[in-house]
Amino acid sequence: MRTAPVLLAAAASLASHAVAAPSSFYGKRVTLVDSSSASSTCNVTNQPIPPSQDPWYTAPYEFAHEAPGTILRVRPAPGNLSTIAGNCSAAYNILYRSTGSRYDPTWAVTTLFVPKNMSRNSTGSLLSYQIPYDSVFIDSSPSYAMYGGVDTDIGNALGKGRFVNVPDFEGNNASFTAGVLSGHVTLDSIRAVLNGAKRFGLPADTKYAMWGYSGGALASEWAAELQVQYAPELNFSGAALGGLTPNVTSVLFTLYDSIEAGLAPPSILGLTNQFPDVYKYILSKLKTTGPYNATGFLATLNYTLDENISKFAFKNMSMYFENGLDDLFSPVSQKIINSDGIMGYHGVPQMPLFVYKAVGDEISPVNDTDALVERFCGIGVNINYQRNSIGGHVAEGTNGIPAATAWLDSIFDGSFASSANATGCFISNVAVNLTSLSL
């Protein structure tokens, strides 16, 4: 059983990280580079500006008339991002047309890393890597936050000659947990990269697959569900999904007064900001006086993931609302939770899936992932599902990396297609422990 001192020490450790927060909380490894000592060979043309202040992050005139996935604006990523990533010859920011949760026109940004050396395979390869940034603070978007550290998974993929696509999948309003929006933005980021294939040097026959953990898996899974009806022309080779959160209601009940309670405020605001009427309703229910008030709750609008975890640890989220959880799960809110917060009802993934989850996940009950896998298995989806008996949500972010990497390697090198797991549903219990993290 976890004890409060241990958890508080963990929270303090988490809060010590800076811009690389989205990766640090989930046990993911990052490479930190001091830009002042970066290689002089890097082509530094200008320094990155936070999205909230950078005029580049704005909607071009009449963008809504363009098709989803259309490139609206592109630039070499400012500063030394390619050097930070490693194994990278160039990095681009791409602003493109996408679609919101209400199927309204919107736009988003993705970052494309170009490998120094192309894959030795006969075909090109593109990994769409969704980072769990879990914040409604637009400056936490990966296209900017990665200047503070890039996941080594990205550098490793580049080292294998793969292009790597990293979308700001919460969109231009940082709509954390808005499933439909996140899926659309992820799919359209891949469309945009493929639309600019000649410019970016992608081979015409490039294979592409997705990988995400926790919040990154949320975007990846919704993309996998929505692909068949939203982007039927895309032909994914596969998707690796770790630490899935299939039901936002279950997650809220699990964490609302725990060390991870800080995930609740950005989740509530991120999901509802795609629905202005519901967002306004939620704001109207926040208390205006007392220790649990609107000012404290809305501070999350300017917090990174680690700041949310440290500021809201062990706080009872229901105390911020006039009628407690009844306000959060009123009929007004429940309608959008059902449409935008529960996986498994928007389409059948047409690609092979590798799913990995800690049985002791303290953020999203393993039963929810078990049920989602069972649902997809029952309708013919090819799934390899590994349930780890060791660790929790944070630890599995590290423990699951080798298996996910090996599976993706088999997807890209073509060996998966001829393997015994190429068709069917395979569920196994494993015991993998690669980290000292207990959570």
Coordinates of C-alpha atoms in Angstrom, one line a residue:
M1 CA 0.0 0.0 0.0
R2 CA 1.3 3.5 -0.8
T3 CA 1.9 5.8 2.1
A4 CA 1.5 9.6 2.1
P5 CA 5.1 10.4 2.8
V6 CA 6.2 8.3 -0.2
L7 CA 3.6 9.9 -2.4
L8 CA 4.5 13.4 -1.3
A9 CA 8.2 12.7 -2.0
A10 CA 7.2 11.5 -5.5
A11 CA 5.2 14.7 -6.0
A12 CA 8.1 16.8 -4.9
S13 CA 10.4 14.9 -7.3
L14 CA 7.9 15.4 -10.2
A15 CA 7.6 19.1 -9.5
S16 CA 11.3 19.5 -9.8
H17 CA 11.2 19.0 -13.6
A18 CA 10.8 22.0 -15.9
V19 CA 9.6 22.1 -19.4
A20 CA 10.0 18.4 -20.0
A21 CA 7.2 17.8 -17.5
P22 CA 4.9 15.9 -19.9
S23 CA 7.4 13.1 -20.2
S24 CA 8.7 13.1 -16.7
F25 CA 5.5 12.3 -14.9
Y26 CA 4.9 9.1 -16.9
G27 CA 8.3 7.7 -16.3
K28 CA 9.4 8.4 -19.9
R29 CA 13.0 9.1 -20.6
V30 CA 14.1 12.5 -22.0
T31 CA 17.3 13.9 -23.3
L32 CA 18.0 17.3 -21.9
V33 CA 20.3 19.7 -23.8
D34 CA 21.6 23.1 -22.8
S35 CA 20.9 25.2 -25.9
S36 CA 23.8 27.5 -25.0
S37 CA 26.2 24.6 -25.5
A38 CA 24.5 23.0 -28.5
S39 CA 26.7 22.1 -31.4
S40 CA 27.8 25.0 -33.5
T41 CA 26.8 23.0 -36.6
C42 CA 23.1 23.4 -35.8
N43 CA 21.5 26.0 -38.1
V44 CA 20.1 28.3 -35.5
T45 CA 18.0 31.0 -37.3
N46 CA 15.9 32.2 -34.4
Q47 CA 14.8 31.2 -30.9
P48 CA 11.5 29.5 -30.2
I49 CA 8.6 31.7 -28.8
P50 CA 5.8 30.2 -26.6
P51 CA 2.7 29.5 -28.7
S52 CA 0.7 31.9 -26.6
Q53 CA 3.0 34.7 -27.9
D54 CA 4.1 33.5 -31.3
P55 CA 2.0 34.9 -34.2
W56 CA 3.0 31.9 -36.3
Y57 CA 0.4 30.0 -34.2
T58 CA -2.6 31.6 -35.7
A59 CA -5.3 30.6 -38.2
P60 CA -4.6 31.6 -41.8
Y61 CA -7.3 33.5 -43.6
E62 CA -10.3 31.3 -44.7
F63 CA -8.5 28.1 -43.6
A64 CA -11.9 26.5 -42.9
H65 CA -12.4 26.1 -46.7
E66 CA -9.5 23.7 -47.0
A67 CA -9.7 20.0 -46.6
P68 CA -8.6 18.4 -43.3
G69 CA -4.9 17.6 -43.4
T70 CA -4.1 20.5 -45.8
I71 CA -0.9 22.2 -44.9
L72 CA -1.6 25.9 -44.1
R73 CA 1.8 27.0 -43.0
V74 CA 5.2 25.4 -42.6
R75 CA 8.6 26.5 -41.2
P76 CA 11.9 24.9 -40.1
A77 CA 11.5 24.5 -36.4
P78 CA 13.2 27.5 -34.8
G79 CA 16.3 27.2 -32.7
N80 CA 18.2 23.9 -32.1
L81 CA 15.4 21.3 -31.9
S82 CA 17.0 18.9 -34.4
T83 CA 20.2 18.9 -32.2
I84 CA 18.2 18.3 -29.1
A85 CA 16.4 15.3 -30.7
G86 CA 19.6 13.7 -31.9
N87 CA 19.9 11.5 -35.1
C88 CA 18.1 14.3 -36.9
S89 CA 18.9 16.3 -40.0
A90 CA 16.0 18.7 -39.9
A91 CA 12.8 19.5 -37.9
Y92 CA 9.7 21.3 -39.2
N93 CA 6.6 22.9 -37.7
I94 CA 3.6 22.3 -39.8
L95 CA 0.3 24.1 -39.2
Y96 CA -2.7 22.3 -40.8
R97 CA -6.4 22.2 -41.1
S98 CA -8.3 19.8 -38.8
T99 CA -11.7 19.2 -37.2
G100 CA -12.9 19.7 -33.7
S101 CA -15.0 17.5 -31.4
R102 CA -18.2 19.2 -32.8
Y103 CA -16.9 18.5 -36.3
D104 CA -16.2 22.2 -36.8
P105 CA -13.2 23.4 -38.7
T106 CA -10.1 24.0 -36.6
W107 CA -6.3 24.0 -37.0
A108 CA -3.4 22.4 -35.2
V109 CA 0.4 22.1 -35.3
T110 CA 2.7 19.1 -35.6
T111 CA 6.5 18.8 -35.5
L112 CA 8.2 16.5 -38.1
F113 CA 11.7 15.2 -37.4
V114 CA 13.7 14.0 -40.4
P115 CA 16.3 11.3 -39.8
K116 CA 19.9 11.8 -40.7
N117 CA 20.0 8.4 -42.3
M118 CA 17.0 6.9 -44.0
S119 CA 15.8 3.4 -43.1
R120 CA 17.6 0.6 -44.8
N121 CA 14.3 -1.1 -45.5
S122 CA 12.9 -0.9 -49.1
T123 CA 10.1 1.4 -47.9
G124 CA 10.2 4.5 -45.8
S125 CA 8.9 4.6 -42.3
L126 CA 7.0 7.2 -40.3
L127 CA 6.3 7.0 -36.5
S128 CA 3.6 9.3 -35.2
Y129 CA 4.6 9.7 -31.6
Q130 CA 1.9 11.2 -29.3
I131 CA 3.4 12.8 -26.2
P132 CA 1.2 12.9 -23.0
Y133 CA 1.4 16.6 -22.2
D134 CA -1.9 16.5 -20.2
S135 CA -2.4 20.2 -19.8
V136 CA -4.8 23.0 -20.8
F137 CA -1.8 25.4 -21.0
I138 CA -1.1 26.0 -24.6
D139 CA 2.6 26.6 -23.9
S140 CA 2.8 22.9 -22.8
S141 CA 2.3 21.9 -26.5
P142 CA 5.0 19.5 -27.6
S143 CA 6.1 21.8 -30.5
Y144 CA 7.4 24.2 -27.8
A145 CA 7.9 22.0 -24.7
M146 CA 10.3 19.7 -26.6
Y147 CA 12.9 22.5 -26.4
G148 CA 13.2 21.5 -22.8
G149 CA 13.8 17.8 -23.6
V150 CA 12.9 15.3 -26.2
D151 CA 11.8 11.7 -25.4
T152 CA 14.6 9.3 -26.2
D153 CA 12.0 7.1 -27.9
I154 CA 12.0 9.9 -30.6
G155 CA 15.8 9.9 -30.9
N156 CA 15.9 6.1 -31.1
A157 CA 13.3 6.0 -33.9
L158 CA 15.3 8.6 -35.8
G159 CA 18.4 6.5 -35.3
K160 CA 16.6 3.7 -37.0
G161 CA 16.0 5.9 -40.0
R162 CA 12.4 6.7 -39.3
F163 CA 10.7 10.0 -39.7
V164 CA 8.9 11.0 -36.5
N165 CA 5.7 13.0 -36.4
V166 CA 4.8 14.7 -33.0
P167 CA 1.4 16.5 -33.1
D168 CA 0.1 19.0 -30.6
F169 CA -2.9 16.8 -30.6
E170 CA -4.9 18.8 -28.0
G171 CA -5.3 21.4 -30.8
N172 CA -5.0 25.2 -30.6
N173 CA -7.2 25.4 -27.5
A174 CA -5.3 22.7 -25.5
S175 CA -8.4 20.5 -25.2
F176 CA -7.0 17.8 -23.0
T177 CA -9.1 14.6 -22.9
A178 CA -11.4 15.7 -25.8
G179 CA -11.2 12.3 -27.6
V180 CA -12.8 13.2 -31.0
L181 CA -10.7 16.3 -31.4
S182 CA -7.5 14.5 -30.3
G183 CA -8.2 11.7 -32.8
H184 CA -8.9 14.1 -35.6
V185 CA -5.8 16.2 -35.0
T186 CA -3.6 13.1 -34.9
L187 CA -5.0 11.8 -38.1
D188 CA -4.7 15.1 -39.9
S189 CA -1.2 15.5 -38.7
I190 CA -0.3 12.4 -40.6
R191 CA -2.3 13.6 -43.6
A192 CA -0.4 16.8 -43.5
V193 CA 3.0 15.1 -43.4
L194 CA 2.0 12.8 -46.3
N195 CA 0.7 15.8 -48.2
G196 CA 4.1 17.4 -47.9
A197 CA 6.0 14.1 -48.5
K198 CA 8.0 15.4 -51.5
R199 CA 9.0 18.6 -49.6
F200 CA 10.1 16.6 -46.5
G201 CA 11.8 13.8 -48.3
L202 CA 9.4 11.0 -47.4
P203 CA 9.5 8.0 -49.9
A204 CA 6.3 7.6 -51.8
D205 CA 5.7 4.1 -50.2
T206 CA 6.3 5.1 -46.6
K207 CA 4.7 2.9 -43.9
Y208 CA 3.3 4.7 -40.9
A209 CA 2.3 3.7 -37.4
M210 CA 1.4 5.4 -34.1
W211 CA 2.7 5.1 -30.5
G212 CA 1.4 6.8 -27.4
Y213 CA 1.4 6.3 -23.7
S214 CA -1.4 7.5 -21.3
G215 CA -2.5 10.9 -22.7
G216 CA -0.6 10.0 -25.8
A217 CA -2.4 6.7 -26.1
L218 CA -5.7 8.6 -25.7
A219 CA -5.0 10.5 -28.9
S220 CA -3.7 7.4 -30.7
E221 CA -6.6 5.2 -29.7
W222 CA -9.2 7.8 -30.7
A223 CA -7.3 8.2 -34.0
A224 CA -7.4 4.4 -34.5
E225 CA -11.2 4.4 -33.9
L226 CA -12.0 7.4 -36.0
Q227 CA -9.8 6.5 -39.0
V228 CA -12.3 4.3 -40.8
Q229 CA -14.9 7.0 -41.1
Y230 CA -12.8 10.2 -40.9
A231 CA -9.7 9.3 -42.9
P232 CA -10.5 6.2 -44.8
E233 CA -7.6 6.8 -47.3
L234 CA -5.0 6.3 -44.5
N235 CA -3.6 2.8 -44.3
F236 CA -1.8 2.4 -40.9
S237 CA 0.6 -0.5 -40.3
G238 CA -0.2 -0.5 -36.6
A239 CA -0.6 1.4 -33.3
A240 CA 1.1 0.8 -29.9
L241 CA -1.1 2.0 -27.0
G242 CA 0.2 2.1 -23.5
G243 CA -1.6 3.0 -20.2
L244 CA -4.9 3.6 -21.9
T245 CA -7.6 5.6 -20.2
P246 CA -10.8 4.3 -21.9
N247 CA -13.3 6.1 -19.6
V248 CA -12.8 9.6 -18.3
T249 CA -15.5 9.1 -15.6
S250 CA -13.6 6.2 -14.1
V251 CA -10.4 8.1 -14.2
L252 CA -11.9 11.1 -12.3
F253 CA -13.4 8.8 -9.6
T254 CA -10.0 7.1 -9.3
L255 CA -7.9 10.1 -8.8
Y256 CA -10.0 13.0 -7.6
D257 CA -8.4 13.1 -4.1
S258 CA -5.2 11.2 -4.8
I259 CA -1.6 12.3 -5.6
E260 CA -2.7 12.5 -9.2
A261 CA -5.7 14.7 -8.5
G262 CA -4.0 17.4 -10.5
L263 CA -5.0 15.6 -13.7
A264 CA -8.6 16.4 -13.0
P265 CA -8.8 20.2 -13.4
P266 CA -7.2 20.2 -16.9
S267 CA -9.2 17.2 -17.9
I268 CA -12.5 18.9 -16.9
L269 CA -11.7 22.2 -18.7
G270 CA -10.0 20.5 -21.6
L271 CA -13.0 18.3 -22.4
T272 CA -15.5 21.0 -22.0
N273 CA -13.7 23.8 -23.9
Q274 CA -14.7 22.0 -27.1
F275 CA -18.3 22.7 -26.1
P276 CA -18.7 26.4 -25.1
D277 CA -22.1 26.0 -23.5
V278 CA -20.9 23.2 -21.2
Y279 CA -17.7 25.0 -20.5
K280 CA -19.7 28.1 -19.4
Y281 CA -21.9 25.8 -17.2
I282 CA -18.9 24.2 -15.5
L283 CA -17.4 27.6 -14.7
S284 CA -20.7 28.8 -13.3
K285 CA -20.7 25.9 -10.8
L286 CA -17.3 26.8 -9.3
K287 CA -17.3 28.2 -5.8
T288 CA -16.3 31.8 -5.5
T289 CA -15.3 31.8 -1.8
G290 CA -13.5 29.5 0.6
P291 CA -10.2 27.6 0.2
Y292 CA -11.6 25.6 -2.8
N293 CA -12.6 28.4 -5.2
A294 CA -12.7 29.3 -8.9
T295 CA -9.4 31.2 -8.7
G296 CA -7.5 28.2 -7.4
F297 CA -9.2 25.8 -9.8
L298 CA -8.7 28.0 -12.9
A299 CA -5.0 28.4 -12.1
T300 CA -4.6 25.1 -14.1
L301 CA -5.0 27.2 -17.3
N302 CA -1.4 28.2 -16.8
Y303 CA 0.1 25.0 -15.3
T304 CA 2.2 22.4 -16.9
L305 CA 1.5 18.7 -16.1
D306 CA 4.0 18.6 -13.2
E307 CA 2.7 21.9 -11.8
N308 CA -0.8 20.5 -11.8
I309 CA 0.4 17.3 -10.0
S310 CA 2.2 19.3 -7.3
K311 CA -0.4 22.0 -6.8
F312 CA -3.5 19.8 -6.6
A313 CA -2.0 16.6 -5.0
F314 CA -4.5 15.0 -2.5
K315 CA -7.1 17.7 -3.0
N316 CA -10.7 16.6 -3.3
M317 CA -11.8 18.0 -6.7
S318 CA -15.5 17.8 -5.7
M319 CA -14.9 20.6 -3.1
Y320 CA -14.4 23.2 -5.9
F321 CA -18.0 22.9 -7.1
E322 CA -21.2 24.1 -5.5
N323 CA -22.9 20.7 -5.7
G324 CA -19.8 18.5 -5.7
L325 CA -19.6 15.8 -8.3
D326 CA -23.2 16.2 -9.2
D327 CA -22.2 19.3 -11.1
L328 CA -19.6 17.4 -13.0
F329 CA -21.9 14.6 -13.9
S330 CA -25.1 16.5 -14.6
P331 CA -27.1 15.6 -17.7
V332 CA -25.4 18.6 -19.4
S333 CA -21.9 17.3 -18.8
Q334 CA -22.8 13.6 -19.2
K335 CA -23.8 14.1 -22.8
I336 CA -20.3 15.2 -23.8
I337 CA -18.6 12.7 -21.6
N338 CA -20.5 9.9 -23.5
S339 CA -19.6 11.4 -26.9
D340 CA -16.0 12.5 -26.3
G341 CA -14.7 10.7 -23.3
I342 CA -15.4 7.0 -23.6
M343 CA -13.5 4.8 -26.0
G344 CA -14.9 2.0 -28.1
Y345 CA -17.9 3.5 -29.7
H346 CA -16.7 5.6 -32.7
G347 CA -15.4 2.9 -35.0
V348 CA -13.5 -0.3 -35.4
P349 CA -9.7 0.0 -35.7
Q350 CA -8.5 -1.3 -39.0
M351 CA -4.9 -1.7 -38.0
P352 CA -3.1 -4.2 -35.6
L353 CA -2.9 -2.9 -32.0
F354 CA -0.3 -3.6 -29.3
V355 CA -1.8 -2.7 -26.0
Y356 CA 0.1 -2.7 -22.7
K357 CA -1.2 -1.8 -19.2
A358 CA -0.1 -2.2 -15.6
V359 CA -2.7 -4.3 -13.7
G360 CA -2.1 -2.0 -10.7
D361 CA -2.7 1.2 -12.7
E362 CA -3.7 3.8 -10.1
I363 CA -5.1 6.3 -12.7
S364 CA -7.3 4.2 -15.0
P365 CA -8.6 0.8 -13.7
V366 CA -7.2 -2.1 -15.7
N367 CA -10.8 -3.4 -16.0
D368 CA -11.6 -0.6 -18.3
T369 CA -8.8 -1.5 -20.7
D370 CA -9.7 -5.2 -20.3
A371 CA -13.3 -4.4 -21.4
L372 CA -12.1 -2.3 -24.4
V373 CA -9.8 -5.0 -25.6
E374 CA -12.5 -7.6 -25.2
R375 CA -14.9 -5.4 -27.2
F376 CA -12.5 -5.0 -30.0
C377 CA -11.4 -8.6 -30.0
G378 CA -15.1 -9.6 -30.3
I379 CA -15.4 -7.7 -33.6
G380 CA -12.2 -9.0 -35.2
V381 CA -9.5 -6.4 -34.3
N382 CA -6.0 -7.8 -34.3
I383 CA -4.7 -7.1 -30.8
N384 CA -1.7 -8.2 -28.7
Y385 CA -2.5 -7.2 -25.1
Q386 CA 0.1 -7.4 -22.3
R387 CA -1.0 -6.9 -18.7
N388 CA 1.9 -6.2 -16.4
S389 CA 1.6 -7.4 -12.8
I390 CA 4.4 -5.1 -11.7
G391 CA 4.2 -1.4 -11.0
G392 CA 1.5 1.2 -11.8
H393 CA 0.7 3.8 -14.3
V394 CA 4.0 5.8 -14.1
A395 CA 6.2 2.7 -13.9
E396 CA 4.6 1.1 -16.9
G397 CA 5.6 4.1 -19.0
T398 CA 9.1 2.7 -18.7
N399 CA 8.4 -1.0 -18.2
G400 CA 6.4 -1.2 -21.5
I401 CA 8.9 0.4 -23.7
P402 CA 11.0 -2.6 -24.8
A403 CA 7.9 -4.7 -25.8
A404 CA 6.3 -1.7 -27.6
T405 CA 9.5 -0.9 -29.4
A406 CA 10.0 -4.6 -30.5
W407 CA 6.5 -4.7 -31.8
L408 CA 6.8 -1.5 -33.7
D409 CA 10.1 -2.7 -35.2
S410 CA 8.3 -5.8 -36.5
I411 CA 5.6 -3.6 -38.0
F412 CA 8.1 -1.5 -39.9
D413 CA 10.4 -4.3 -41.0
G414 CA 7.6 -6.4 -42.2
S415 CA 8.2 -9.4 -40.0
F416 CA 4.9 -8.9 -38.1
A417 CA 2.8 -9.7 -41.2
S418 CA 4.3 -13.3 -41.3
S419 CA 4.2 -13.8 -37.5
A420 CA 1.9 -16.1 -35.6
N421 CA 0.3 -12.9 -34.0
A422 CA -0.6 -11.3 -37.3
T423 CA -4.2 -12.2 -37.0
G424 CA -6.4 -12.8 -33.9
C425 CA -6.5 -11.6 -30.3
F426 CA -3.7 -12.4 -27.8
I427 CA -3.8 -11.5 -24.1
S428 CA -0.9 -12.3 -21.8
N429 CA 0.1 -11.5 -18.3
V430 CA 3.7 -10.4 -17.9
A431 CA 6.0 -9.4 -15.0
V432 CA 8.4 -6.7 -16.3
N433 CA 10.3 -4.5 -13.9
L434 CA 12.7 -2.0 -15.4
T435 CA 12.4 0.9 -13.0
S436 CA 12.5 1.6 -9.2
L437 CA 9.2 3.6 -9.5
S438 CA 6.5 1.9 -7.5
L439 CA 3.5 3.9 -8.9

